[in-house]
XYZ file of C-alpha atoms in Angstrom:
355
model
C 0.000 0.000 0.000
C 2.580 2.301 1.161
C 4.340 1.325 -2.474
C 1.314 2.483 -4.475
C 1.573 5.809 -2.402
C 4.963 6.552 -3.266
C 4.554 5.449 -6.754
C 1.428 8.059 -7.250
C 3.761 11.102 -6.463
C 5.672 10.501 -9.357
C 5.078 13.290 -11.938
C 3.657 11.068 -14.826
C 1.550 9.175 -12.136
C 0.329 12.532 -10.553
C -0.281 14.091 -13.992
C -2.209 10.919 -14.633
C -0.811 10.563 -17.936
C -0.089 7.026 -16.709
C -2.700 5.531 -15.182
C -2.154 2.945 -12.026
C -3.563 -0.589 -11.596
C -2.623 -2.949 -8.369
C -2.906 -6.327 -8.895
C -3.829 -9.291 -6.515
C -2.323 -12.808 -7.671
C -3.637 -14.808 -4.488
C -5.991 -18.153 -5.525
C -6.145 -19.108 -1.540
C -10.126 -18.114 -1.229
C -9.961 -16.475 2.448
C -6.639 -14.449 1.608
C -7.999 -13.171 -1.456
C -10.911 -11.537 -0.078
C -8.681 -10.270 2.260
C -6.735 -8.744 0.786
C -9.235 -7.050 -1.863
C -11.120 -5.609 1.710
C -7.500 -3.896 2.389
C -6.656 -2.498 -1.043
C -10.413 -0.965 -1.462
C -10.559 0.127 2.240
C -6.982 1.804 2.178
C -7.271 2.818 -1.405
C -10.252 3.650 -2.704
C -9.623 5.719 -5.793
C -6.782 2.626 -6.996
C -8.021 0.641 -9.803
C -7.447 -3.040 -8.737
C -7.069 -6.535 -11.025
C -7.501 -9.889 -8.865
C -6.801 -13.084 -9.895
C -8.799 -15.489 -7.039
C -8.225 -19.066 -8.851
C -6.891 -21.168 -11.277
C -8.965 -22.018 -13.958
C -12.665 -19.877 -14.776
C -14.643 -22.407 -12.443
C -12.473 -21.615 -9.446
C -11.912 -17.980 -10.175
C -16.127 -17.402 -10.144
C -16.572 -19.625 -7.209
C -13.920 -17.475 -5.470
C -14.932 -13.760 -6.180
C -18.478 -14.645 -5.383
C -17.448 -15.140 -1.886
C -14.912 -11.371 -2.064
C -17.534 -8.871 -1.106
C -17.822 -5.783 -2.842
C -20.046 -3.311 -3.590
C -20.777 -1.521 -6.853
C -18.654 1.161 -6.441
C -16.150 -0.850 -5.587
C -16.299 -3.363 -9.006
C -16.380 0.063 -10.906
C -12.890 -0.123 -10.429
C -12.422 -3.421 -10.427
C -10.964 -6.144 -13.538
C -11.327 -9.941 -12.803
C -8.668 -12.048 -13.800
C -11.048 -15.271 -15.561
C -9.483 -17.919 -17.981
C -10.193 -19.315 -21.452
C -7.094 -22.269 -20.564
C -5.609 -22.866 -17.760
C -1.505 -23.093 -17.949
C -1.848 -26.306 -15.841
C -3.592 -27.893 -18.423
C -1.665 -26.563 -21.427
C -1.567 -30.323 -23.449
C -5.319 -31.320 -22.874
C -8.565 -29.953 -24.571
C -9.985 -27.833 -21.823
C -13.714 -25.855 -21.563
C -13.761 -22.914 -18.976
C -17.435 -21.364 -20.316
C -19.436 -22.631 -17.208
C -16.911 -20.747 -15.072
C -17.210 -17.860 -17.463
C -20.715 -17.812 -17.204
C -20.674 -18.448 -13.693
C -18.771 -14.912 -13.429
C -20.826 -13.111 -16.019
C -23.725 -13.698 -14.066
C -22.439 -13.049 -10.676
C -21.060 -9.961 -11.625
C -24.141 -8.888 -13.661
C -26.526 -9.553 -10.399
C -23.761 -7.569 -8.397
C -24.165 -4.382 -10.959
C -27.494 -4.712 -11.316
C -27.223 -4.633 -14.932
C -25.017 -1.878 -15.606
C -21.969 -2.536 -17.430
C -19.268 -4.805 -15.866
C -15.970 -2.661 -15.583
C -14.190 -5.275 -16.941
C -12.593 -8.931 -17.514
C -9.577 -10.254 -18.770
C -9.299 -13.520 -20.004
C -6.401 -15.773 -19.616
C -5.005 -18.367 -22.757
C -1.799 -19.195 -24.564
C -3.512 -21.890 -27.907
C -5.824 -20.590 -30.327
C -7.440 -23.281 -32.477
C -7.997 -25.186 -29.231
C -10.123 -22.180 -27.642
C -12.049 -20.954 -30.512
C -15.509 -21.968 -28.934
C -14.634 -20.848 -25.493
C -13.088 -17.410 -26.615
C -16.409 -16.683 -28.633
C -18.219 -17.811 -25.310
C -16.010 -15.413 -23.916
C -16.477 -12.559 -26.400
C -20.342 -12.524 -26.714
C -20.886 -12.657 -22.925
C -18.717 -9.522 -22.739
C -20.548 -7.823 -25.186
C -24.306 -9.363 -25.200
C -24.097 -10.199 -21.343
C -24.735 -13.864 -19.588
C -25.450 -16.134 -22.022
C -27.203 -19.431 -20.993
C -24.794 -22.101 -22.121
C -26.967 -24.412 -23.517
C -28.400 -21.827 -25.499
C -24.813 -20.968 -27.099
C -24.134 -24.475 -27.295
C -27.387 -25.375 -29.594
C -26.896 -21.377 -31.561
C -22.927 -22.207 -32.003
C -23.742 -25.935 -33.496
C -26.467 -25.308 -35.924
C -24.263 -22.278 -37.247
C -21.982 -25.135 -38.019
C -24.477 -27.648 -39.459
C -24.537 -29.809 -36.653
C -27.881 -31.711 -36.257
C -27.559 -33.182 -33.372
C -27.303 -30.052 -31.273
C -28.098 -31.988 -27.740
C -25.653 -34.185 -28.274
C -23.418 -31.809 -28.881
C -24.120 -29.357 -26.221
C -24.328 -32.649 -23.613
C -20.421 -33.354 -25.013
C -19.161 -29.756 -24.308
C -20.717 -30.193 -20.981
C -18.647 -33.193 -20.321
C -15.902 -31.298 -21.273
C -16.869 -28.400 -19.050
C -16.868 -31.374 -16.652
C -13.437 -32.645 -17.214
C -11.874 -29.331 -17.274
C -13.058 -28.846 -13.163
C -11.803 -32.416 -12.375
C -8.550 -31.884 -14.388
C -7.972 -28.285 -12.584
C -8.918 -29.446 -8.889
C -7.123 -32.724 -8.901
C -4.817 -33.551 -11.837
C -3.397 -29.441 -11.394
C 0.058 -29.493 -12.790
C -0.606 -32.734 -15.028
C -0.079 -30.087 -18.315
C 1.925 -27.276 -16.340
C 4.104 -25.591 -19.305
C 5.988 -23.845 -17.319
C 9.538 -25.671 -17.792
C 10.715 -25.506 -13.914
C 8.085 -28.022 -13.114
C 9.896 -30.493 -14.836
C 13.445 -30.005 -14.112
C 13.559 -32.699 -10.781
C 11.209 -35.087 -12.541
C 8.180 -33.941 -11.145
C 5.084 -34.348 -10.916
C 5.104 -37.913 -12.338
C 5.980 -39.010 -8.936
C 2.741 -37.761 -6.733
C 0.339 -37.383 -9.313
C -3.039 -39.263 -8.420
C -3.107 -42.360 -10.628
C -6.686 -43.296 -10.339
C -7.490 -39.929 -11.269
C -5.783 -39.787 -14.243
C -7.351 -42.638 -15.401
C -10.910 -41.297 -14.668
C -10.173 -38.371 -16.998
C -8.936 -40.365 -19.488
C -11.739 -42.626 -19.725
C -14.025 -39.437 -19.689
C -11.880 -38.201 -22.651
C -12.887 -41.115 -24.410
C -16.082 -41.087 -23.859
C -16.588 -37.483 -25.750
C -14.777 -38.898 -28.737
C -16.006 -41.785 -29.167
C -19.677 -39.563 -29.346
C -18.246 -36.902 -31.482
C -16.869 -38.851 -33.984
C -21.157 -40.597 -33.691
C -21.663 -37.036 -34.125
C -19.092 -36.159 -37.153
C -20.943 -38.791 -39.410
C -24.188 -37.319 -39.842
C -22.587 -33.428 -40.126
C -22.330 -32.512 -44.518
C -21.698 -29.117 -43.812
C -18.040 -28.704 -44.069
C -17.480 -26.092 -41.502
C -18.978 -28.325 -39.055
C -16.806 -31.501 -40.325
C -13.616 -29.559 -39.940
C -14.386 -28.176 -36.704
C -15.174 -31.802 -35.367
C -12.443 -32.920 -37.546
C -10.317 -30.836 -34.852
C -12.143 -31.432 -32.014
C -11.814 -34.759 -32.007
C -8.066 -34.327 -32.873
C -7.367 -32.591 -29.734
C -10.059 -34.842 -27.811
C -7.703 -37.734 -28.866
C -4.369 -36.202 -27.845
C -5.494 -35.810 -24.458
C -6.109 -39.086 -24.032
C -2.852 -40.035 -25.281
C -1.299 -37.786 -23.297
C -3.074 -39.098 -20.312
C -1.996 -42.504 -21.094
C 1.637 -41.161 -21.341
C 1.692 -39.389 -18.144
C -0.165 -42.419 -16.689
C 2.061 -44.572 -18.008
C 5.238 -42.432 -16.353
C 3.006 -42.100 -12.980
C 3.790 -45.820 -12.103
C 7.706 -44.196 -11.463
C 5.376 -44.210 -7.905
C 5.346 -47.951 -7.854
C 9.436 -48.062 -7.487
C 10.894 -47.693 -3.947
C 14.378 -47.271 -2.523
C 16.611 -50.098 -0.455
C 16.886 -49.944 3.111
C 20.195 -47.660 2.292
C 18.070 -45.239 0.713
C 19.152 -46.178 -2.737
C 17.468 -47.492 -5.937
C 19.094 -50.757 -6.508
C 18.279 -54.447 -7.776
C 15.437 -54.420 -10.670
C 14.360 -50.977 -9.719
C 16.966 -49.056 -12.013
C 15.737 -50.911 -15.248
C 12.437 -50.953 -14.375
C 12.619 -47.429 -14.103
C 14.197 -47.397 -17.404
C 11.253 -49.343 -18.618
C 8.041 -47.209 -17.308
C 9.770 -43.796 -18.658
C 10.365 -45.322 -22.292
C 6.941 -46.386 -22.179
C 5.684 -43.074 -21.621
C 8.018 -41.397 -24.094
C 6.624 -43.607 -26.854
C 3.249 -42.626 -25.588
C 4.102 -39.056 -25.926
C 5.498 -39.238 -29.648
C 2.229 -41.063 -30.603
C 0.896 -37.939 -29.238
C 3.238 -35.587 -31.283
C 2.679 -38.012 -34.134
C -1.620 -37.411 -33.812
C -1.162 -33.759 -33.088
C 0.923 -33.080 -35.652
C -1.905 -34.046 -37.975
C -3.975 -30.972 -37.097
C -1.884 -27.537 -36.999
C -3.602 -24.355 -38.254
C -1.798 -22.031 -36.618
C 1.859 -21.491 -35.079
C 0.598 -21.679 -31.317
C 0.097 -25.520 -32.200
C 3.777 -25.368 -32.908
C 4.677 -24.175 -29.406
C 2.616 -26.982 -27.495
C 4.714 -29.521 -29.458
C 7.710 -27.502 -28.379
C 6.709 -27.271 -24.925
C 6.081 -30.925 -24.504
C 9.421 -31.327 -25.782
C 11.146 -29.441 -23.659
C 8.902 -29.902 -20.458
C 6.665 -33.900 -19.830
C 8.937 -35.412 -22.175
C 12.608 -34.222 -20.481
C 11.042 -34.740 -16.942
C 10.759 -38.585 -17.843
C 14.640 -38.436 -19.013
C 15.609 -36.941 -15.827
C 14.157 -39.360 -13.818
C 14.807 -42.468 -16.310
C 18.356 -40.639 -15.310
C 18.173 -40.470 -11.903
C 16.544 -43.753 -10.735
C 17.611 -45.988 -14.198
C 21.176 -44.760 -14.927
C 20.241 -43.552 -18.352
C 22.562 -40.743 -19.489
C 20.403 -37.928 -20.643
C 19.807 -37.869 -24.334
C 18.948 -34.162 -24.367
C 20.939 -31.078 -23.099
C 20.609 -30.562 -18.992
C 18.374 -27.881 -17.866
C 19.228 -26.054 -14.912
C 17.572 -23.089 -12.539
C 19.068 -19.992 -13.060
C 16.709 -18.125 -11.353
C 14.185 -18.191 -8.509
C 11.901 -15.545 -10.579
C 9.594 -17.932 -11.904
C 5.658 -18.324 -11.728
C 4.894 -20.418 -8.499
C 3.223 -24.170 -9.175
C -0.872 -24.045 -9.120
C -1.467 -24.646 -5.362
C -4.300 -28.050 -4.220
C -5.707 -27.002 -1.428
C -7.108 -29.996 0.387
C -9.808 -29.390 3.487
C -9.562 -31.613 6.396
C-alpha cells in the first residue's frame, strides 16, 4: 500500500498521464478476499485486477465469496481464464466458469456494465468456442450455455445439437476435475519439470478417470461427425476430435510415467536391484506414448501456437521422464541438462485440500 503511495507522487503518475492498476495474484479463497477488503478500504480511488483461482470455475466460485459493492467493481478487472496453464496439453472448456462470473457480476451491478474482464489463454485453435463464449458474454451479457451451445452448433451444421451441447458439458466437466485434482498434469511452465516432477505424486486413479471421460466425448463426437455434410462443421469436429484424442494419449503417457510411484528405494536409501531398469522401462513407455501424441497432433496444426505446445512438450513432460529415467535408471540424458538460473519464476498451481 505504502508502495502504491509513493509510486502516485511521481510526476507522470500525478499528472495521470499514466494511469495505475494494483494487482492481486492470491488463488487461496480467504486471503484473497482479504486482501481485496484492504486495497479498497486503504485505497479507494486505486483501480485493482484480482486473480482469485486457477482455472474460470475456481476464479467465479472465489470472487463470489470477495464482497464488494458496486462502487467498488467500478474499479475493479477480474482475472477469468479461457485455458488454464496447468492444463496446457489437454482440450480444456472454462465457459461454465465464465458464465458463472458473467452472471455473478451482472446480479452484483445490477445490470449496468461490468468494468471489466480479462481472459487468460496461450492456444488458439484449441479455444475458438470458449473465446467466442467469452467474447459474446462480454458484449451481449450472460449467455445461458446451452443456449450458445445449440446457436454455435447449428451455425456449423450440426444436427444433433443436444448431443453436442451434452459433449461440451462433459468437457466443461473434465476441465473442473482436471484443474482441482490432476493441477500441474499439463503445467508448461519448464521448472516443473526439471527434478522429474510431478510424475511421482500425481493421483493415478485420477488420471485414469479423466482419461476414460476423454474417451467417452470422442467416441460420441466422432457418432456425431458422421451425420454433419456441412463442411465447416466436419472440420471443426475434424479438430475437435483431434485434440479430444491427444489428451487421451497424453493421459496414457503421463499415466504410463506415474507408475515411477510404484518403485521404492533399499533400506540404504538407494534405488538398486530391478528398480533401475524398471525405471528405465516405465519412462520409455511413456516417451513412446508421448510421440504417438506428437505423431496425432501433428496431424492438425492451423496455426503457429500448435507449434509451441509440441515444443513445450518437448522441452517440459517429455525431459522430466529423461531426468528421472536418469536419476533412478542410470540412463545418461539424451537431451541437453536444464538447470535453474533463477528463482523468478511463476509459483506451481497450489491443491488445497480441506480436512
Amino acid at each position: 500500500i505504502e508502495a502504491v503511495r509513493i509510486i502516485k507522487k511521481d510526476p507522470l503518475f500525478a499528472s495521470g498521464k499514466i494511469s495505475l492498476k494494483l494487482g492481486v495474484y492470491c488463488t487461496i479463497q480467504p486471503y484473497a478476499a482479504m486482501a481485496y477488503h484492504l486495497v479498497r478500504k486503504y485505497m479507494p480511488s486505486t483501480e485493482l485486477t484480482i486473480m482469485p483461482g486457477h482455472g474460470s470455475v475456481r476464479t467465479a466460485n472465489n470472487f463470489a465469496k470477495v464482497q464488494a459493492s458496486s462502487s467498488d467493481l467500478a474499479k475493479t478487472t477480474v482475472f477469468s481464464w479461457i485455458e488454464f496453464d496447468g492444463l496446457m496439453f489437454t482440450q480444456q472448456n472454462p465457459i461454465a466458469g465464465i458464465e458463472s462470473l458473467a452472471n455473478d457480476l451482472g446480479a452484483r451491478n445490477k445490470g449496468q456494465q461490468v468494468n471489466a474482464i480479462i481472459f487468460n489463454h496461450w492456444r488458439t485453435a484449441e479455444n475458438r468456442t470458449a473465446a467466442k463464449y467469452a467474447a459474446l458474454t462480454s458484449l451481449l451479457g450472460p449467455i445461458k450455455t446451452d443456449d450458445f451451445y445449440t446457436s454455435y452448433a447449428k451455425r456449423l451444421g450440426i444436427a444433433d445439437t443436444k448431443a453436442f451441447a451434452a459433449n461440451m458439458k462433459k468437457l466443461e466437466e473434465i476441465d473442473q476435475l482436471s484443474t482441482n485434482d490432476l493441477p500441474n498434469v499439463g503445467f508448461c511452465w519448464i521448472g516443473a519439470w526439471l527434478q522429474g516432477a510431478p510424475y511421482t505424486w500425481m493421483n493415478r486413479t485420477m488420471l485414469q478417470k479423466v482419461n476414460n471421460m476423454y474417451d467417452s466425448v470422442g467416441a460420441s463426437l466422432e457418432e456425431i461427425k458422421k451425420s454433419v455434410t456441412h463442411t465447416a462443421g466436419r472440420s471443426y469436429l475434424d479438430f475437435l476430435c483431434n485434440r479430444i484424442g491427444t489428451s487421451s494419449l497424453y493421459l496414457k503417457a503421463f499415466s504410463a510415467g506415474a507408475a515411477i510411484q510404484t518403485i521404492e528405494k533399499d533400506g540404504t536409501g538407494k534405488y538398486a536391484g530391478s528398480a533401475p531398469a524398471r525405471a528405465t522401462s516405465i519412462c520409455n513407455e511413456a516417451l513412446l506414448l508421448f510421440e504417438k501424441y506428437m505423431e496425432m497432433h501433428t496431424r492438425m496444426m492451423p496455426d503457429r501456437g500448435t507449434e509451441g505446445t509440441l515444443i513445450n512438450l518437448w522441452h517440459g513432460p517429455m525431459y522430466g521422464l529423461k531426468v528421472l529415467r536418469k536419476t533412478i535408471g542410470n540412463i545418461p540424458m539424451d537431451a541437453p541438462v536444464k538447470e535453474e538460473k533463477s528463482s523468478d519464476a511463476p509459483p506451481l498451481p497450489i491443491l488445497i485440500k480441506k480436512g
